[in-house]
Amino acid sequence: MHHDTYIVKEGIPFIVISAAITFLSWLFGFFLLTIFCLLITIFVICFFRNPERKIPPDESAIVAPADGKVIKIVDVVEDGLIRGNYRMISIFMNVFNVHVNRIPCSGRISAIDYREGKFFSADLDKASALNERNHLVIRPTQGEDIMIVQIAGLIARRIVCWVTTGSDVRKGERFGLIRFGSRLDVYLPAAAADIQVQLGQKVRAGETILGVRK
């Protein structure tokens, strides 16, 4: 199924409901409420926007899977879905960012692991371990495995993932979204990728290069 419409289909019910309430408010003469509901409708439309992006052609480039701000870059040792020394890059998405997530490098989805959890603010350290989250492991066409973790936030209550285990994916391809504010953690092999971003930097899904394979 393609997910290239300007508004993702998951947002249509929210837009329709919000627009209907706005119309009814206007119809019955509640003008202040109409203005408020109209602003909410515009916000919802913007939240579920799904713009095109220019994907870097360099095969060695690993792109950001989400729009947002880099809030953490740390070295970690993993012994679960992936194993070894990794550099974890956390990207925080506020409610004004585009929330459609994109694949950082071409390859195959070798594992998906969804875990239920809490809904702490996504910018907290404990969110990585305690919040509702969805792990995706990508086996690149070349190099070591990369992992992406979609993490629900304080307001976000649903993680959406459009790919399945065994799916062949392309760099920059849309693979899911998280509703209403959230975070993505990206795990890049520490010895095999040069990091190209820094703390506090704003990134764009599918365009900003997070790292380059050595």
mmCIF file of N, CA, C and O in Angstrom, residues 143-203:
data_model
loop_
_atom_site.group_PDB
_atom_site.id
_atom_site.type_symbol
_atom_site.label_atom_id
_atom_site.label_comp_id
_atom_site.label_asym_id
_atom_site.label_seq_id
_atom_site.Cartn_x
_atom_site.Cartn_y
_atom_site.Cartn_z
ATOM 1 N N GLY A 143 26.832 -3.678 5.207
ATOM 2 C CA GLY A 143 27.116 -3.198 6.553
ATOM 3 C C GLY A 143 26.299 -3.879 7.633
ATOM 4 O O GLY A 143 25.530 -4.806 7.380
ATOM 5 N N GLU A 144 26.478 -3.397 8.871
ATOM 6 C CA GLU A 144 25.835 -3.994 10.045
ATOM 7 C C GLU A 144 24.393 -3.518 10.219
ATOM 8 O O GLU A 144 23.983 -2.511 9.637
ATOM 9 N N ASP A 145 23.649 -4.261 11.044
ATOM 10 C CA ASP A 145 22.245 -3.935 11.300
ATOM 11 C C ASP A 145 22.100 -2.543 11.924
ATOM 12 O O ASP A 145 22.961 -2.078 12.668
ATOM 13 N N ILE A 146 20.969 -1.920 11.616
ATOM 14 C CA ILE A 146 20.586 -0.638 12.197
ATOM 15 C C ILE A 146 19.224 -0.821 12.854
ATOM 16 O O ILE A 146 18.380 -1.557 12.333
ATOM 17 N N MET A 147 18.997 -0.185 13.989
ATOM 18 C CA MET A 147 17.701 -0.308 14.663
ATOM 19 C C MET A 147 17.062 1.064 14.835
ATOM 20 O O MET A 147 17.738 2.050 15.139
ATOM 21 N N ILE A 148 15.750 1.100 14.621
ATOM 22 C CA ILE A 148 14.950 2.289 14.872
ATOM 23 C C ILE A 148 13.937 1.932 15.957
ATOM 24 O O ILE A 148 13.348 0.847 15.911
ATOM 25 N N VAL A 149 13.704 2.829 16.900
ATOM 26 C CA VAL A 149 12.691 2.602 17.927
ATOM 27 C C VAL A 149 11.709 3.766 17.910
ATOM 28 O O VAL A 149 12.085 4.910 18.169
ATOM 29 N N GLN A 150 10.452 3.463 17.567
ATOM 30 C CA GLN A 150 9.380 4.465 17.651
ATOM 31 C C GLN A 150 8.887 4.485 19.092
ATOM 32 O O GLN A 150 8.482 3.450 19.626
ATOM 33 N N ILE A 151 8.894 5.648 19.723
ATOM 34 C CA ILE A 151 8.537 5.760 21.141
ATOM 35 C C ILE A 151 7.359 6.716 21.303
ATOM 36 O O ILE A 151 7.429 7.874 20.885
ATOM 37 N N ALA A 152 6.286 6.220 21.909
ATOM 38 C CA ALA A 152 5.121 7.072 22.182
ATOM 39 C C ALA A 152 5.472 8.069 23.274
ATOM 40 O O ALA A 152 6.309 7.803 24.140
ATOM 41 N N GLY A 153 4.808 9.233 23.254
ATOM 42 C CA GLY A 153 5.093 10.269 24.240
ATOM 43 C C GLY A 153 3.946 10.495 25.209
ATOM 44 O O GLY A 153 3.064 9.645 25.375
ATOM 45 N N LEU A 154 3.952 11.655 25.820
ATOM 46 C CA LEU A 154 2.959 11.993 26.837
ATOM 47 C C LEU A 154 1.554 12.068 26.251
ATOM 48 O O LEU A 154 0.582 11.629 26.860
ATOM 49 N N ILE A 155 1.455 12.632 25.044
ATOM 50 C CA ILE A 155 0.155 12.789 24.396
ATOM 51 C C ILE A 155 -0.078 11.684 23.374
ATOM 52 O O ILE A 155 -1.198 11.241 23.171
ATOM 53 N N ALA A 156 1.002 11.237 22.732
ATOM 54 C CA ALA A 156 0.868 10.192 21.716
ATOM 55 C C ALA A 156 0.311 8.917 22.327
ATOM 56 O O ALA A 156 0.776 8.461 23.365
ATOM 57 N N ARG A 157 -0.682 8.323 21.679
ATOM 58 C CA ARG A 157 -1.292 7.114 22.215
ATOM 59 C C ARG A 157 -1.378 5.999 21.181
ATOM 60 O O ARG A 157 -2.006 4.991 21.437
ATOM 61 N N ARG A 158 -0.745 6.190 20.064
ATOM 62 C CA ARG A 158 -0.746 5.108 19.101
ATOM 63 C C ARG A 158 0.458 5.196 18.184
ATOM 64 O O ARG A 158 0.730 6.225 17.579
ATOM 65 N N ILE A 159 1.186 4.091 18.090
ATOM 66 C CA ILE A 159 2.294 3.958 17.161
ATOM 67 C C ILE A 159 1.772 3.225 15.926
ATOM 68 O O ILE A 159 1.137 2.182 16.045
ATOM 69 N N VAL A 160 2.050 3.777 14.753
ATOM 70 C CA VAL A 160 1.609 3.167 13.500
ATOM 71 C C VAL A 160 2.840 2.705 12.728
ATOM 72 O O VAL A 160 3.796 3.470 12.555
ATOM 73 N N CYS A 161 2.839 1.456 12.281
ATOM 74 C CA CYS A 161 3.947 0.903 11.499
ATOM 75 C C CYS A 161 3.373 0.234 10.252
ATOM 76 O O CYS A 161 2.503 -0.633 10.357
ATOM 77 N N TRP A 162 3.848 0.630 9.073
ATOM 78 C CA TRP A 162 3.291 0.132 7.819
ATOM 79 C C TRP A 162 4.090 -1.015 7.209
ATOM 80 O O TRP A 162 3.682 -1.588 6.208
ATOM 81 N N VAL A 163 5.257 -1.343 7.771
ATOM 82 C CA VAL A 163 6.078 -2.418 7.207
ATOM 83 C C VAL A 163 5.979 -3.659 8.084
ATOM 84 O O VAL A 163 5.539 -3.596 9.238
ATOM 85 N N THR A 164 6.388 -4.786 7.544
ATOM 86 C CA THR A 164 6.357 -6.057 8.267
ATOM 87 C C THR A 164 7.719 -6.729 8.183
ATOM 88 O O THR A 164 8.552 -6.368 7.335
ATOM 89 N N THR A 165 7.943 -7.698 9.065
ATOM 90 C CA THR A 165 9.199 -8.454 9.033
ATOM 91 C C THR A 165 9.370 -9.111 7.664
ATOM 92 O O THR A 165 8.447 -9.720 7.134
ATOM 93 N N GLY A 166 10.548 -8.962 7.099
ATOM 94 C CA GLY A 166 10.831 -9.523 5.777
ATOM 95 C C GLY A 166 10.635 -8.543 4.641
ATOM 96 O O GLY A 166 10.996 -8.836 3.498
ATOM 97 N N SER A 167 10.084 -7.363 4.939
ATOM 98 C CA SER A 167 9.856 -6.365 3.890
ATOM 99 C C SER A 167 11.185 -5.793 3.392
ATOM 100 O O SER A 167 12.085 -5.485 4.178
ATOM 101 N N ASP A 168 11.306 -5.662 2.088
ATOM 102 C CA ASP A 168 12.434 -4.948 1.501
ATOM 103 C C ASP A 168 12.085 -3.462 1.506
ATOM 104 O O ASP A 168 11.002 -3.079 1.065
ATOM 105 N N VAL A 169 12.991 -2.633 1.993
ATOM 106 C CA VAL A 169 12.702 -1.197 2.137
ATOM 107 C C VAL A 169 13.795 -0.376 1.476
ATOM 108 O O VAL A 169 14.934 -0.822 1.327
ATOM 109 N N ARG A 170 13.435 0.845 1.082
ATOM 110 C CA ARG A 170 14.366 1.757 0.436
ATOM 111 C C ARG A 170 14.615 2.967 1.338
ATOM 112 O O ARG A 170 13.721 3.409 2.060
ATOM 113 N N LYS A 171 15.811 3.499 1.256
ATOM 114 C CA LYS A 171 16.144 4.702 2.020
ATOM 115 C C LYS A 171 15.159 5.817 1.686
ATOM 116 O O LYS A 171 14.890 6.094 0.516
ATOM 117 N N GLY A 172 14.601 6.441 2.735
ATOM 118 C CA GLY A 172 13.657 7.525 2.541
ATOM 119 C C GLY A 172 12.214 7.087 2.412
ATOM 120 O O GLY A 172 11.306 7.925 2.422
ATOM 121 N N GLU A 173 11.982 5.781 2.320
ATOM 122 C CA GLU A 173 10.608 5.271 2.202
ATOM 123 C C GLU A 173 9.850 5.518 3.507
ATOM 124 O O GLU A 173 10.384 5.363 4.599
ATOM 125 N N ARG A 174 8.583 5.878 3.402
ATOM 126 C CA ARG A 174 7.756 6.083 4.586
ATOM 127 C C ARG A 174 7.424 4.730 5.226
ATOM 128 O O ARG A 174 7.030 3.801 4.522
ATOM 129 N N PHE A 175 7.552 4.644 6.554
ATOM 130 C CA PHE A 175 7.259 3.356 7.190
ATOM 131 C C PHE A 175 6.268 3.448 8.352
ATOM 132 O O PHE A 175 5.843 2.422 8.888
ATOM 133 N N GLY A 176 5.858 4.643 8.763
ATOM 134 C CA GLY A 176 4.905 4.738 9.862
ATOM 135 C C GLY A 176 4.826 6.144 10.418
ATOM 136 O O GLY A 176 5.346 7.098 9.847
ATOM 137 N N LEU A 177 4.151 6.260 11.550
ATOM 138 C CA LEU A 177 4.058 7.539 12.251
ATOM 139 C C LEU A 177 3.646 7.285 13.697
ATOM 140 O O LEU A 177 3.234 6.177 14.058
ATOM 141 N N ILE A 178 3.767 8.335 14.516
ATOM 142 C CA ILE A 178 3.324 8.287 15.906
ATOM 143 C C ILE A 178 2.435 9.500 16.115
ATOM 144 O O ILE A 178 2.809 10.611 15.749
ATOM 145 N N ARG A 179 1.276 9.291 16.710
ATOM 146 C CA ARG A 179 0.317 10.380 16.796
ATOM 147 C C ARG A 179 0.584 11.331 17.963
ATOM 148 O O ARG A 179 0.708 10.901 19.100
ATOM 149 N N PHE A 180 0.691 12.598 17.639
ATOM 150 C CA PHE A 180 0.656 13.730 18.582
ATOM 151 C C PHE A 180 1.839 13.813 19.547
ATOM 152 O O PHE A 180 1.658 13.779 20.757
ATOM 153 N N GLY A 181 3.036 13.957 19.016
ATOM 154 C CA GLY A 181 4.215 14.218 19.848
ATOM 155 C C GLY A 181 4.910 12.946 20.293
ATOM 156 O O GLY A 181 4.292 12.097 20.903
ATOM 157 N N SER A 182 6.196 12.793 19.987
ATOM 158 C CA SER A 182 6.843 11.517 20.242
ATOM 159 C C SER A 182 8.346 11.618 20.008
ATOM 160 O O SER A 182 8.908 12.698 19.946
ATOM 161 N N ARG A 183 8.973 10.449 19.844
ATOM 162 C CA ARG A 183 10.430 10.398 19.730
ATOM 163 C C ARG A 183 10.864 9.154 18.961
ATOM 164 O O ARG A 183 10.192 8.124 19.007
ATOM 165 N N LEU A 184 11.994 9.263 18.263
ATOM 166 C CA LEU A 184 12.603 8.106 17.621
ATOM 167 C C LEU A 184 14.046 7.977 18.094
ATOM 168 O O LEU A 184 14.780 8.969 18.133
ATOM 169 N N ASP A 185 14.440 6.760 18.445
ATOM 170 C CA ASP A 185 15.835 6.468 18.739
ATOM 171 C C ASP A 185 16.402 5.675 17.569
ATOM 172 O O ASP A 185 15.771 4.728 17.083
ATOM 173 N N VAL A 186 17.587 6.079 17.107
ATOM 174 C CA VAL A 186 18.250 5.392 16.000
ATOM 175 C C VAL A 186 19.568 4.828 16.509
ATOM 176 O O VAL A 186 20.348 5.541 17.150
ATOM 177 N N TYR A 187 19.813 3.557 16.224
ATOM 178 C CA TYR A 187 21.040 2.900 16.666
ATOM 179 C C TYR A 187 21.915 2.611 15.451
ATOM 180 O O TYR A 187 21.578 1.791 14.601
ATOM 181 N N LEU A 188 23.077 3.309 15.391
ATOM 182 C CA LEU A 188 24.027 3.118 14.294
ATOM 183 C C LEU A 188 25.274 2.408 14.816
ATOM 184 O O LEU A 188 25.741 2.707 15.923
ATOM 185 N N PRO A 189 25.832 1.473 14.044
ATOM 186 C CA PRO A 189 27.048 0.770 14.486
ATOM 187 C C PRO A 189 28.163 1.769 14.794
ATOM 188 O O PRO A 189 28.525 2.588 13.942
ATOM 189 N N ALA A 190 28.693 1.717 16.006
ATOM 190 C CA ALA A 190 29.658 2.729 16.454
ATOM 191 C C ALA A 190 30.920 2.753 15.606
ATOM 192 O O ALA A 190 31.464 3.824 15.312
ATOM 193 N N ALA A 191 31.411 1.572 15.204
ATOM 194 C CA ALA A 191 32.674 1.506 14.472
ATOM 195 C C ALA A 191 32.498 1.618 12.963
ATOM 196 O O ALA A 191 33.482 1.737 12.231
ATOM 197 N N ALA A 192 31.261 1.596 12.505
ATOM 198 C CA ALA A 192 31.035 1.521 11.058
ATOM 199 C C ALA A 192 30.381 2.757 10.470
ATOM 200 O O ALA A 192 30.153 2.826 9.266
ATOM 201 N N ALA A 193 30.082 3.761 11.303
ATOM 202 C CA ALA A 193 29.404 4.951 10.786
ATOM 203 C C ALA A 193 29.943 6.210 11.450
ATOM 204 O O ALA A 193 30.099 6.265 12.674
ATOM 205 N N ASP A 194 30.248 7.199 10.650
ATOM 206 C CA ASP A 194 30.666 8.510 11.150
ATOM 207 C C ASP A 194 29.422 9.373 11.350
ATOM 208 O O ASP A 194 28.666 9.608 10.402
ATOM 209 N N ILE A 195 29.215 9.843 12.582
ATOM 210 C CA ILE A 195 28.037 10.653 12.892
ATOM 211 C C ILE A 195 28.189 12.056 12.293
ATOM 212 O O ILE A 195 29.237 12.679 12.412
ATOM 213 N N GLN A 196 27.116 12.536 11.667
ATOM 214 C CA GLN A 196 27.145 13.818 10.973
ATOM 215 C C GLN A 196 26.257 14.886 11.622
ATOM 216 O O GLN A 196 26.130 15.986 11.088
ATOM 217 N N VAL A 197 25.636 14.565 12.760
ATOM 218 C CA VAL A 197 24.777 15.533 13.434
ATOM 219 C C VAL A 197 25.303 15.798 14.835
ATOM 220 O O VAL A 197 26.174 15.084 15.332
ATOM 221 N N GLN A 198 24.766 16.829 15.472
ATOM 222 C CA GLN A 198 25.180 17.157 16.824
ATOM 223 C C GLN A 198 23.971 17.492 17.691
ATOM 224 O O GLN A 198 22.865 17.715 17.176
ATOM 225 N N LEU A 199 24.189 17.515 18.997
ATOM 226 C CA LEU A 199 23.108 17.808 19.934
ATOM 227 C C LEU A 199 22.467 19.155 19.621
ATOM 228 O O LEU A 199 23.156 20.138 19.336
ATOM 229 N N GLY A 200 21.132 19.167 19.692
ATOM 230 C CA GLY A 200 20.396 20.397 19.460
ATOM 231 C C GLY A 200 20.086 20.680 18.009
ATOM 232 O O GLY A 200 19.316 21.596 17.703
ATOM 233 N N GLN A 201 20.649 19.897 17.096
ATOM 234 C CA GLN A 201 20.422 20.129 15.668
ATOM 235 C C GLN A 201 19.017 19.699 15.268
ATOM 236 O O GLN A 201 18.501 18.681 15.723
ATOM 237 N N LYS A 202 18.386 20.479 14.401
ATOM 238 C CA LYS A 202 17.087 20.114 13.848
ATOM 239 C C LYS A 202 17.305 19.300 12.573
ATOM 240 O O LYS A 202 18.147 19.658 11.745
ATOM 241 N N VAL A 203 16.549 18.219 12.444
ATOM 242 C CA VAL A 203 16.728 17.318 11.305
ATOM 243 C C VAL A 203 15.412 17.109 10.581
ATOM 244 O O VAL A 203 14.333 17.319 11.138
#
